[in-house]
């Protein structure tokens, strides 16, 4: 296999903070090369340098034996490099065809766009990734997974020599992941070099030949995947970081929240459960079972048709998100990019804005110094990695973005936190920190409703697990000796094992 790409001693700093230090990475034709590392390790930055989005401070990029240094994505594309980034940016208001063929729209002799031709070409591209919507569909009407698949399709369409997939799977369904993997394997046969970034270590074992591990902007090692196991990779990623598998929270007997026969138009049918002070409960079930809908109902986002919510023994009416927050209930959504953070704003603005009322001085003016203090305290408490509190949220790594979301919500001094997929697409180190934080919050007397698709997360955190199916709560388990298999069986309805009830 011949080497097609070599990145040598790449260095990069952002406002004086070094994020890449002498990083080396090479890629061979027909090889799938994984790049792994904790959030903030520098993976995406390295790829943005490769494709000409960022300028390196020093180092060399050798493509097919020649020194290159791209000034724009257009230039790297022209040399056969396609980078499918974590967050694909299509123009929301335009159609699929216009986005796919941007700059390459087929024209009629008159100079007008040849829509028939454009639609035909787009349809071909779409079919390759088994996407079945019309080329005239607007991007804003697609799901996150569909947009991701579209980005991949568009990169494939360019017939690249090197393709970089930067965390392609978090938004994809199992079926879409299989389609993607099929493609990646086909590209390998066609001698394309593939650089594959993922937090899901299983994917590395399923798909990749080699793995380069980065930590804090430096190379740790490059190894054949076949000689490694998950534990070893994790250790290389996080260094001497020791995971603290601690005990479950110890709740008091006091019930803080009690839902009685909650029913909504959308989904929920007579949901009843209690949440105790200092307790973590999990709402578990397959996608679409109603987990998120419970969160939405309790946090004032969806209208409750019948049933009631009791808070500290008193009936409450939660008819808006503001009301929920006033009552001490905050909802950390699954979609931190869409709802959790304002990406083009600074970390400081994100942390301080929700509590702006508290930040006003006696005269009603916004108090900048308090905002800075609050943010700095949050950054220190939650160990958020950034170059400064003025850094834009969108430039943080996923795990750190998630911590900013938590920081922002804690400023609201909630009694109950609803956390929807709190560790989705974040690395093991940041995951552990979020877990530790959740347990600490319980020790401080807060209570947490966890929604998670990760079985080991549910089992290592929650005191009790409620299983949902089709908008109904079908059973409750105490987390005492509960196993992943039992949980999965319960999701599907294939169990009448009631021993933990
Ligand atoms: P990874 O992809 O491995 O999670 P990134 O490459 O996104 O990590 O980030 C590496 C570091 O660089 C992080 O600490 C991040 O905050 C910082 N960073 C990335 N882009 C920017 C930017 N445009 N401005 C300032 N800092 C940045
Ligand atoms: Mg990244």
Short mmCIF file of C-alpha atoms and ligand atoms in Angstrom, two decimals:
data_model
loop_
_atom_site.label_atom_id
_atom_site.label_comp_id
_atom_site.label_asym_id
_atom_site.label_seq_id
_atom_site.Cartn_x
_atom_site.Cartn_y
_atom_site.Cartn_z
CA UNK A 1 0.00 0.00 0.00
CA UNK A 2 1.45 3.32 -0.91
CA UNK A 3 1.41 6.38 1.21
CA UNK A 4 -0.72 9.11 -0.28
CA UNK A 5 -0.73 11.63 2.52
CA UNK A 6 1.74 12.64 5.14
CA UNK A 7 1.13 15.38 7.69
CA UNK A 8 4.38 16.14 9.47
CA UNK A 9 4.96 18.02 12.71
CA UNK A 10 1.81 20.10 12.43
CA UNK A 11 1.59 22.91 15.00
CA UNK A 12 -1.35 25.20 15.60
CA UNK A 13 -2.28 27.70 18.29
CA UNK A 14 -5.45 29.69 18.83
CA UNK A 15 -4.93 32.99 20.59
CA UNK A 16 -1.73 31.76 22.16
CA UNK A 17 -3.10 28.38 23.28
CA UNK A 18 -1.35 25.46 21.61
CA UNK A 19 -3.87 22.96 20.32
CA UNK A 20 -1.60 20.94 18.03
CA UNK A 21 2.03 20.27 18.77
CA UNK A 22 4.19 18.41 16.23
CA UNK A 23 1.33 16.16 15.20
CA UNK A 24 2.05 13.58 12.50
CA UNK A 25 -0.48 11.56 10.57
CA UNK A 26 -0.17 9.58 7.38
CA UNK A 27 -2.69 7.81 5.19
CA UNK A 28 -2.29 5.03 2.68
CA UNK A 29 -4.37 4.09 -0.32
CA UNK A 30 -6.92 1.46 0.55
CA UNK A 31 -6.45 1.93 4.27
CA UNK A 32 -9.00 2.99 6.85
CA UNK A 33 -7.11 4.99 9.43
CA UNK A 34 -8.87 5.91 12.65
CA UNK A 35 -8.02 9.04 14.60
CA UNK A 36 -9.16 8.95 18.21
CA UNK A 37 -8.68 11.14 21.25
CA UNK A 38 -10.69 12.81 23.98
CA UNK A 39 -12.77 15.85 23.21
CA UNK A 40 -10.49 18.76 22.51
CA UNK A 41 -7.54 16.53 21.58
CA UNK A 42 -7.25 18.35 18.26
CA UNK A 43 -8.69 15.85 15.76
CA UNK A 44 -11.04 18.22 13.98
CA UNK A 45 -8.48 21.01 13.96
CA UNK A 46 -5.98 18.71 12.26
CA UNK A 47 -8.54 17.88 9.58
CA UNK A 48 -9.49 21.53 9.12
CA UNK A 49 -5.83 22.24 8.48
CA UNK A 50 -5.68 19.41 5.97
CA UNK A 51 -8.60 20.78 3.96
CA UNK A 52 -7.45 24.39 4.02
CA UNK A 53 -10.06 25.73 6.40
CA UNK A 54 -7.40 26.64 8.99
CA UNK A 55 -3.78 27.66 8.37
CA UNK A 56 -1.14 25.65 10.19
CA UNK A 57 1.52 27.57 12.12
CA UNK A 58 4.25 25.16 11.05
CA UNK A 59 4.82 21.66 9.74
CA UNK A 60 4.36 20.10 6.32
CA UNK A 61 1.62 18.40 4.35
CA UNK A 62 2.81 16.05 1.63
CA UNK A 63 0.22 14.81 -0.81
CA UNK A 64 1.27 12.22 -3.37
CA UNK A 65 4.91 13.19 -2.86
CA UNK A 66 4.34 16.92 -3.22
CA UNK A 67 4.35 19.66 -0.63
CA UNK A 68 0.93 21.28 -0.40
CA UNK A 69 -0.61 24.02 1.70
CA UNK A 70 -4.20 24.74 0.88
CA UNK A 71 -5.71 28.15 1.35
CA UNK A 72 -9.30 27.04 0.95
CA UNK A 73 -11.55 24.01 0.89
CA UNK A 74 -11.96 24.55 -2.83
CA UNK A 75 -8.24 23.98 -3.36
CA UNK A 76 -8.11 20.79 -1.29
CA UNK A 77 -11.19 19.45 -3.07
CA UNK A 78 -9.51 20.07 -6.40
CA UNK A 79 -6.67 17.83 -5.20
CA UNK A 80 -9.05 15.02 -4.28
CA UNK A 81 -9.52 15.61 -0.56
CA UNK A 82 -13.04 15.52 0.87
CA UNK A 83 -13.67 16.27 4.52
CA UNK A 84 -17.11 15.45 5.86
CA UNK A 85 -17.20 17.50 9.02
CA UNK A 86 -19.06 16.84 12.24
CA UNK A 87 -21.58 19.52 11.53
CA UNK A 88 -22.40 19.71 7.91
CA UNK A 89 -23.34 23.14 6.75
CA UNK A 90 -25.79 23.12 3.92
CA UNK A 91 -27.91 26.13 3.07
CA UNK A 92 -31.15 25.43 4.93
CA UNK A 93 -33.42 27.41 2.65
CA UNK A 94 -32.13 25.83 -0.56
CA UNK A 95 -33.07 22.50 -2.10
CA UNK A 96 -31.11 19.30 -1.88
CA UNK A 97 -30.16 19.60 -5.57
CA UNK A 98 -28.90 23.16 -5.21
CA UNK A 99 -26.79 22.21 -2.21
CA UNK A 100 -25.36 19.09 -3.82
CA UNK A 101 -24.51 20.79 -7.08
CA UNK A 102 -23.54 24.14 -5.64
CA UNK A 103 -21.31 25.90 -8.15
CA UNK A 104 -21.82 23.07 -10.61
CA UNK A 105 -25.45 23.53 -11.56
CA UNK A 106 -26.05 22.30 -15.13
CA UNK A 107 -27.12 25.16 -17.39
CA UNK A 108 -29.22 25.35 -20.53
CA UNK A 109 -27.81 27.07 -23.62
CA UNK A 110 -29.86 30.09 -22.62
CA UNK A 111 -27.87 30.26 -19.39
CA UNK A 112 -30.84 29.28 -17.23
CA UNK A 113 -30.49 26.40 -14.76
CA UNK A 114 -31.31 23.04 -16.30
CA UNK A 115 -33.50 21.71 -13.51
CA UNK A 116 -34.31 18.46 -15.21
CA UNK A 117 -30.63 17.61 -15.47
CA UNK A 118 -29.91 18.87 -11.95
CA UNK A 119 -32.65 16.70 -10.50
CA UNK A 120 -31.49 13.67 -12.40
CA UNK A 121 -27.89 14.00 -11.19
CA UNK A 122 -29.04 14.66 -7.62
CA UNK A 123 -31.35 11.68 -7.71
CA UNK A 124 -28.41 9.47 -8.71
CA UNK A 125 -26.37 10.76 -5.78
CA UNK A 126 -29.24 10.29 -3.36
CA UNK A 127 -29.95 6.77 -4.50
CA UNK A 128 -26.39 5.77 -3.82
CA UNK A 129 -26.93 6.35 -0.11
CA UNK A 130 -30.48 5.05 -0.20
CA UNK A 131 -32.02 8.42 0.47
CA UNK A 132 -35.46 8.64 -1.00
CA UNK A 133 -36.53 12.25 -0.77
CA UNK A 134 -37.04 14.53 -3.77
CA UNK A 135 -34.06 16.61 -5.01
CA UNK A 136 -36.34 19.63 -4.70
CA UNK A 137 -36.84 19.09 -0.95
CA UNK A 138 -35.44 21.92 1.17
CA UNK A 139 -32.61 21.05 3.53
CA UNK A 140 -34.52 22.46 6.49
CA UNK A 141 -37.11 19.69 6.09
CA UNK A 142 -34.57 16.90 6.54
CA UNK A 143 -33.62 15.14 9.74
CA UNK A 144 -30.12 15.53 11.19
CA UNK A 145 -29.30 11.98 10.11
CA UNK A 146 -30.48 12.64 6.56
CA UNK A 147 -28.37 15.79 6.35
CA UNK A 148 -25.36 13.82 7.54
CA UNK A 149 -25.96 11.11 4.95
CA UNK A 150 -26.37 13.78 2.31
CA UNK A 151 -23.01 15.28 3.26
CA UNK A 152 -21.42 11.88 2.90
CA UNK A 153 -23.14 11.33 -0.45
CA UNK A 154 -21.91 14.64 -1.68
CA UNK A 155 -18.32 13.81 -0.69
CA UNK A 156 -18.56 10.43 -2.43
CA UNK A 157 -19.89 12.09 -5.55
CA UNK A 158 -16.61 13.99 -5.85
CA UNK A 159 -14.71 10.67 -6.22
CA UNK A 160 -12.01 11.68 -3.74
CA UNK A 161 -8.56 10.17 -3.26
CA UNK A 162 -8.74 10.88 0.45
CA UNK A 163 -11.94 11.10 2.43
CA UNK A 164 -12.12 12.25 6.02
CA UNK A 165 -15.17 11.35 8.10
CA UNK A 166 -15.21 13.40 11.30
CA UNK A 167 -17.61 11.75 13.76
CA UNK A 168 -20.11 10.73 11.12
CA UNK A 169 -22.40 8.47 13.13
CA UNK A 170 -23.95 10.12 16.24
CA UNK A 171 -26.94 11.40 14.28
CA UNK A 172 -27.38 8.27 12.18
CA UNK A 173 -29.78 5.38 12.70
CA UNK A 174 -28.43 1.82 12.82
CA UNK A 175 -29.58 1.31 9.25
CA UNK A 176 -27.84 4.47 8.04
CA UNK A 177 -24.67 3.41 9.84
CA UNK A 178 -24.72 0.12 7.98
CA UNK A 179 -25.11 1.91 4.67
CA UNK A 180 -22.21 4.20 5.58
CA UNK A 181 -19.96 1.32 6.59
CA UNK A 182 -20.79 -0.44 3.33
CA UNK A 183 -19.58 2.61 1.45
CA UNK A 184 -16.44 3.00 3.46
CA UNK A 185 -15.52 -0.62 2.75
CA UNK A 186 -16.24 -0.13 -0.95
CA UNK A 187 -14.02 2.97 -1.03
CA UNK A 188 -11.25 0.96 0.59
CA UNK A 189 -11.47 -1.58 -2.22
CA UNK A 190 -11.28 1.28 -4.70
CA UNK A 191 -7.96 2.30 -3.12
CA UNK A 192 -9.27 5.47 -1.51
CA UNK A 193 -7.52 6.50 1.71
CA UNK A 194 -10.02 6.95 4.52
CA UNK A 195 -9.46 8.87 7.73
CA UNK A 196 -12.13 7.98 10.24
CA UNK A 197 -12.74 9.94 13.45
CA UNK A 198 -15.11 8.51 16.04
CA UNK A 199 -15.77 8.30 19.76
CA UNK A 200 -17.37 4.92 19.35
CA UNK A 201 -14.51 2.53 19.82
CA UNK A 202 -16.53 -0.40 18.54
CA UNK A 203 -16.63 1.32 15.16
CA UNK A 204 -12.85 1.45 15.11
CA UNK A 205 -12.70 -2.29 15.61
CA UNK A 206 -15.44 -2.97 13.07
CA UNK A 207 -14.02 -0.79 10.37
CA UNK A 208 -10.46 0.44 10.71
CA UNK A 209 -7.00 -0.93 9.94
CA UNK A 210 -4.87 1.53 11.85
CA UNK A 211 -5.44 3.97 14.65
CA UNK A 212 -3.65 7.16 15.60
CA UNK A 213 -4.28 8.32 19.13
CA UNK A 214 -4.04 12.01 20.01
CA UNK A 215 -4.01 13.45 23.50
CA UNK A 216 -3.91 17.16 24.33
CA UNK A 217 -2.81 18.06 20.82
CA UNK A 218 0.04 15.56 20.67
CA UNK A 219 0.58 12.16 19.10
CA UNK A 220 0.42 9.33 21.57
CA UNK A 221 0.81 6.42 19.21
CA UNK A 222 -0.11 4.94 15.84
CA UNK A 223 -0.89 1.23 15.89
CA UNK A 224 -2.52 -1.58 13.96
CA UNK A 225 -6.07 -1.93 15.29
CA UNK A 226 -5.81 -5.72 15.32
CA UNK A 227 -3.24 -5.65 18.11
CA UNK A 228 -5.35 -3.53 20.45
CA UNK A 229 -8.46 -3.82 22.57
CA UNK A 230 -10.92 -1.17 23.78
CA UNK A 231 -9.39 -0.93 27.20
CA UNK A 232 -5.94 -0.26 25.80
CA UNK A 233 -7.19 2.41 23.40
CA UNK A 234 -9.09 4.13 26.19
CA UNK A 235 -6.01 4.13 28.33
CA UNK A 236 -3.92 5.62 25.52
CA UNK A 237 -6.58 8.28 24.96
CA UNK A 238 -6.91 9.46 28.51
CA UNK A 239 -3.42 8.74 29.82
CA UNK A 240 -3.22 8.19 33.52
CA UNK A 241 -6.74 9.38 34.02
CA UNK A 242 -8.47 6.90 36.28
CA UNK A 243 -12.12 6.29 35.85
CA UNK A 244 -13.95 6.53 39.13
CA UNK A 245 -16.63 3.92 39.16
CA UNK A 246 -18.40 4.98 42.28
CA UNK A 247 -21.61 4.00 43.92
CA UNK A 248 -25.14 4.87 42.98
CA UNK A 249 -26.61 7.98 44.61
CA UNK A 250 -28.26 7.49 47.98
CA UNK A 251 -31.67 9.15 47.77
CA UNK A 252 -33.75 10.21 50.75
CA UNK A 253 -37.34 8.98 51.18
CA UNK A 254 -38.73 12.40 50.43
CA UNK A 255 -40.61 12.50 47.12
CA UNK A 256 -39.92 15.72 45.22
CA UNK A 257 -41.76 15.10 41.99
CA UNK A 258 -44.69 12.93 41.35
CA UNK A 259 -46.40 12.46 38.01
CA UNK A 260 -49.93 11.07 38.07
CA UNK A 261 -51.56 9.74 34.92
CA UNK A 262 -49.81 12.23 32.65
CA UNK A 263 -51.37 12.14 29.21
CA UNK A 264 -50.50 14.24 26.18
CA UNK A 265 -52.03 14.43 22.73
CA UNK A 266 -48.76 13.55 21.06
CA UNK A 267 -47.80 10.40 22.82
CA UNK A 268 -48.09 9.82 26.52
CA UNK A 269 -50.74 7.64 28.06
CA UNK A 270 -51.31 7.79 31.83
CA UNK A 271 -47.73 8.04 32.97
CA UNK A 272 -47.20 7.85 36.73
CA UNK A 273 -43.96 7.85 38.68
CA UNK A 274 -42.22 9.39 41.68
CA UNK A 275 -38.81 10.97 41.94
CA UNK A 276 -37.07 11.23 45.30
CA UNK A 277 -34.70 13.82 46.64
CA UNK A 278 -31.12 12.94 45.69
CA UNK A 279 -32.25 10.24 43.29
CA UNK A 280 -31.44 9.49 39.65
CA UNK A 281 -34.15 7.70 37.73
CA UNK A 282 -33.84 6.62 34.12
CA UNK A 283 -36.50 6.69 31.49
CA UNK A 284 -35.54 3.93 29.13
CA UNK A 285 -36.94 2.46 25.98
CA UNK A 286 -36.52 2.39 22.26
CA UNK A 287 -36.45 5.59 20.21
CA UNK A 288 -40.02 6.79 19.91
CA UNK A 289 -41.16 5.07 23.10
CA UNK A 290 -41.98 8.40 24.74
CA UNK A 291 -38.90 9.17 26.84
CA UNK A 292 -38.32 12.64 25.44
CA UNK A 293 -42.06 13.36 25.51
CA UNK A 294 -42.11 12.89 29.29
CA UNK A 295 -39.27 15.36 29.57
CA UNK A 296 -41.11 17.80 27.35
CA UNK A 297 -44.34 17.49 29.31
CA UNK A 298 -42.68 18.05 32.68
CA UNK A 299 -40.62 20.96 31.45
CA UNK A 300 -43.56 22.84 29.99
CA UNK A 301 -42.80 22.28 26.32
CA UNK A 302 -45.75 20.03 25.52
CA UNK A 303 -49.30 20.55 26.69
CA UNK A 304 -50.56 18.10 29.28
CA UNK A 305 -54.05 16.91 28.37
CA UNK A 306 -54.88 15.19 31.62
CA UNK A 307 -53.21 13.98 34.77
CA UNK A 308 -51.16 16.08 37.17
CA UNK A 309 -47.76 16.90 38.50
CA UNK A 310 -47.04 17.27 42.19
CA UNK A 311 -43.95 19.10 43.32
CA UNK A 312 -42.89 18.75 46.95
CA UNK A 313 -46.38 17.52 47.75
CA UNK A 314 -48.28 20.32 46.04
CA UNK A 315 -50.02 20.19 42.71
CA UNK A 316 -48.40 22.49 40.14
CA UNK A 317 -49.37 23.60 36.67
CA UNK A 318 -46.44 23.69 34.27
CA UNK A 319 -47.67 25.38 31.15
CA UNK A 320 -44.46 26.96 29.86
CA UNK A 321 -40.72 26.34 30.04
CA UNK A 322 -40.38 29.51 32.08
CA UNK A 323 -42.85 28.18 34.62
CA UNK A 324 -40.87 24.95 34.86
CA UNK A 325 -37.64 26.88 35.49
CA UNK A 326 -39.33 29.06 38.10
CA UNK A 327 -40.40 25.86 39.83
CA UNK A 328 -36.83 24.56 39.73
CA UNK A 329 -37.14 22.11 36.86
CA UNK A 330 -34.63 22.42 34.03
CA UNK A 331 -34.41 20.39 30.88
CA UNK A 332 -31.10 19.70 29.19
CA UNK A 333 -32.07 18.76 25.68
CA UNK A 334 -30.60 16.07 23.52
CA UNK A 335 -29.68 18.56 20.86
CA UNK A 336 -26.99 20.79 22.34
CA UNK A 337 -26.29 22.44 19.01
CA UNK A 338 -29.90 23.20 18.21
CA UNK A 339 -31.31 24.16 21.58
CA UNK A 340 -28.68 23.90 24.24
CA UNK A 341 -26.19 26.55 23.22
CA UNK A 342 -26.11 29.66 21.10
CA UNK A 343 -23.15 28.63 19.00
CA UNK A 344 -22.00 32.00 17.64
CA UNK A 345 -21.98 33.44 21.20
CA UNK A 346 -19.14 33.26 23.64
CA UNK A 347 -18.96 30.80 26.49
CA UNK A 348 -19.49 33.69 28.89
CA UNK A 349 -22.64 34.81 27.15
CA UNK A 350 -23.97 31.28 27.07
CA UNK A 351 -23.39 30.67 30.76
CA UNK A 352 -24.53 34.07 31.97
CA UNK A 353 -27.49 34.87 29.72
CA UNK A 354 -30.10 32.56 31.24
CA UNK A 355 -29.51 34.06 34.65
CA UNK A 356 -29.45 37.62 33.36
CA UNK A 357 -32.11 38.70 35.86
CA UNK A 358 -29.81 37.74 38.70
CA UNK A 359 -26.94 39.62 37.11
CA UNK A 360 -28.64 42.97 37.11
CA UNK A 361 -27.24 45.51 39.50
CA UNK A 362 -29.46 47.43 41.86
CA UNK A 363 -30.08 49.92 39.08
CA UNK A 364 -31.14 47.24 36.62
CA UNK A 365 -27.97 47.25 34.54
CA UNK A 366 -26.30 44.07 33.36
CA UNK A 367 -23.28 43.42 35.51
CA UNK A 368 -20.36 42.37 33.33
CA UNK A 369 -18.09 41.61 36.24
CA UNK A 370 -20.63 39.21 37.75
CA UNK A 371 -21.08 37.52 34.41
CA UNK A 372 -17.34 36.96 34.17
CA UNK A 373 -17.17 35.67 37.73
CA UNK A 374 -20.05 33.26 37.27
CA UNK A 375 -18.55 31.93 34.07
CA UNK A 376 -15.07 31.56 35.49
CA UNK A 377 -16.48 29.71 38.48
CA UNK A 378 -18.40 27.38 36.16
CA UNK A 379 -15.37 26.77 33.98
CA UNK A 380 -13.29 25.86 37.01
CA UNK A 381 -15.96 23.72 38.71
CA UNK A 382 -16.76 21.75 35.62
CA UNK A 383 -13.20 21.62 34.33
CA UNK A 384 -14.15 23.10 30.96
CA UNK A 385 -11.26 23.22 28.51
CA UNK A 386 -11.11 26.46 26.56
CA UNK A 387 -8.76 29.20 25.50
CA UNK A 388 -10.77 31.85 27.40
CA UNK A 389 -14.33 32.63 28.39
CA UNK A 390 -14.69 34.81 25.31
CA UNK A 391 -14.15 31.77 23.07
CA UNK A 392 -17.16 31.05 20.89
CA UNK A 393 -19.24 28.05 21.93
CA UNK A 394 -19.06 26.65 18.41
CA UNK A 395 -15.29 26.28 18.66
CA UNK A 396 -15.42 24.07 21.73
CA UNK A 397 -15.23 20.32 21.46
CA UNK A 398 -18.43 18.33 22.07
CA UNK A 399 -17.65 17.33 25.65
CA UNK A 400 -16.79 20.87 26.60
CA UNK A 401 -19.90 22.22 24.92
CA UNK A 402 -21.92 19.81 27.00
CA UNK A 403 -20.25 21.04 30.17
CA UNK A 404 -21.11 24.62 29.23
CA UNK A 405 -24.75 23.54 28.89
CA UNK A 406 -24.61 22.01 32.35
CA UNK A 407 -22.92 25.11 33.75
CA UNK A 408 -25.57 27.33 32.28
CA UNK A 409 -28.39 25.23 33.72
CA UNK A 410 -26.83 25.04 37.17
CA UNK A 411 -26.84 28.83 37.30
CA UNK A 412 -30.62 28.53 37.41
CA UNK A 413 -30.31 26.65 40.73
CA UNK A 414 -32.64 23.82 39.77
CA UNK A 415 -34.07 21.23 42.13
CA UNK A 416 -34.70 18.76 39.35
CA UNK A 417 -32.60 18.26 36.21
CA UNK A 418 -33.85 16.36 33.24
CA UNK A 419 -30.86 15.23 31.21
CA UNK A 420 -31.57 13.88 27.74
CA UNK A 421 -28.64 11.87 26.30
CA UNK A 422 -26.12 13.92 28.31
CA UNK A 423 -23.07 12.10 26.99
CA UNK A 424 -24.00 11.60 23.37
CA UNK A 425 -20.91 11.86 21.16
CA UNK A 426 -18.54 12.86 23.93
CA UNK A 427 -15.43 10.98 24.84
CA UNK A 428 -14.79 8.69 27.80
CA UNK A 429 -12.91 11.25 29.89
CA UNK A 430 -15.63 13.90 29.58
CA UNK A 431 -18.28 11.22 30.11
CA UNK A 432 -16.80 10.22 33.43
CA UNK A 433 -16.69 13.84 34.50
CA UNK A 434 -20.36 14.31 33.65
CA UNK A 435 -21.18 11.16 35.63
CA UNK A 436 -19.22 12.38 38.60
CA UNK A 437 -20.99 15.71 38.39
CA UNK A 438 -24.40 14.03 38.31
CA UNK A 439 -23.63 12.09 41.45
CA UNK A 440 -22.37 15.24 43.15
CA UNK A 441 -25.58 17.05 42.29
CA UNK A 442 -27.53 14.26 43.96
CA UNK A 443 -25.39 14.52 47.05
CA UNK A 444 -26.34 18.19 47.15
CA UNK A 445 -29.98 17.12 47.25
CA UNK A 446 -30.89 17.64 43.62
CA UNK A 447 -32.73 14.96 41.68
CA UNK A 448 -32.14 13.84 38.12
CA UNK A 449 -34.25 12.26 35.43
CA UNK A 450 -31.91 10.62 32.95
CA UNK A 451 -32.81 9.70 29.42
CA UNK A 452 -30.17 7.58 27.78
CA UNK A 453 -29.73 5.07 25.00
CA UNK A 454 -26.58 3.70 26.56
CA UNK A 455 -27.32 0.74 28.76
CA UNK A 456 -24.15 0.91 30.84
CA UNK A 457 -24.85 4.58 31.49
CA UNK A 458 -28.31 3.76 32.79
CA UNK A 459 -27.00 0.94 34.93
CA UNK A 460 -24.08 2.81 36.44
CA UNK A 461 -26.06 5.90 37.39
CA UNK A 462 -29.70 5.29 38.16
CA UNK A 463 -31.41 4.09 41.29
CA UNK A 464 -34.47 3.04 39.39
CA UNK A 465 -35.26 2.43 35.72
CA UNK A 466 -38.67 2.98 34.14
CA UNK A 467 -39.31 1.18 30.89
CA UNK A 468 -41.45 2.88 28.29
CA UNK A 469 -43.12 1.37 25.30
CA UNK A 470 -45.37 3.24 22.88
CA UNK A 471 -46.01 6.11 25.25
CA UNK A 472 -46.80 3.90 28.21
CA UNK A 473 -44.81 3.11 31.29
CA UNK A 474 -44.71 -0.65 31.29
CA UNK A 475 -42.54 -1.48 34.27
CA UNK A 476 -40.20 -0.18 36.92
CA UNK A 477 -36.99 -1.85 37.98
CA UNK A 478 -34.86 -1.24 41.02
CA UNK A 479 -31.28 -1.16 39.87
CA UNK A 480 -30.12 -4.06 41.98
CA UNK A 481 -28.37 -6.67 39.92
CA UNK A 482 -30.19 -5.52 36.80
CA UNK A 483 -28.39 -6.49 33.57
CA UNK A 484 -28.18 -4.99 30.11
CA UNK A 485 -29.90 -8.02 28.64
CA UNK A 486 -32.86 -7.72 30.97
CA UNK A 487 -33.22 -4.07 30.04
CA UNK A 488 -33.09 -4.74 26.33
CA UNK A 489 -35.62 -7.53 26.64
CA UNK A 490 -37.95 -5.21 28.52
CA UNK A 491 -37.73 -2.61 25.72
CA UNK A 492 -39.05 -5.03 23.20
CA UNK A 493 -41.66 -6.42 25.53
CA UNK A 494 -40.15 -9.87 25.44
CA UNK A 495 -39.99 -10.36 29.18
CA UNK A 496 -42.30 -11.02 32.03
CA UNK A 497 -39.45 -11.23 34.42
CA UNK A 498 -40.68 -9.15 37.32
CA UNK A 499 -38.01 -10.02 39.83
CA UNK A 500 -36.65 -6.49 40.15
CA UNK A 501 -39.97 -4.80 40.31
P1 LIG B 1 -11.45 17.41 18.84
O1 LIG B 1 -12.00 17.43 17.45
O2 LIG B 1 -10.34 16.44 19.03
O3 LIG B 1 -12.52 17.21 19.87
P2 LIG B 1 -10.81 20.17 18.29
O4 LIG B 1 -9.82 20.05 17.19
O5 LIG B 1 -12.18 20.55 17.93
O6 LIG B 1 -10.82 18.83 19.15
O7 LIG B 1 -10.30 21.21 19.35
C1 LIG B 1 -8.98 21.23 19.86
C2 LIG B 1 -8.83 22.45 20.73
O8 LIG B 1 -8.79 23.60 19.92
C3 LIG B 1 -9.97 22.65 21.73
O9 LIG B 1 -9.41 23.03 22.96
C4 LIG B 1 -10.77 23.77 21.11
O10 LIG B 1 -11.38 24.54 22.11
C5 LIG B 1 -9.72 24.57 20.35
N1 LIG B 1 -10.26 25.24 19.16
C6 LIG B 1 -10.71 24.63 18.03
N2 LIG B 1 -11.09 25.53 17.10
C7 LIG B 1 -10.88 26.75 17.66
C8 LIG B 1 -11.06 28.10 17.21
N3 LIG B 1 -11.53 28.36 15.99
N4 LIG B 1 -10.73 29.09 18.07
C9 LIG B 1 -10.24 28.83 19.30
N5 LIG B 1 -10.01 27.59 19.77
C10 LIG B 1 -10.33 26.56 18.98
MG1 LIG B 2 -13.92 17.15 16.73
#
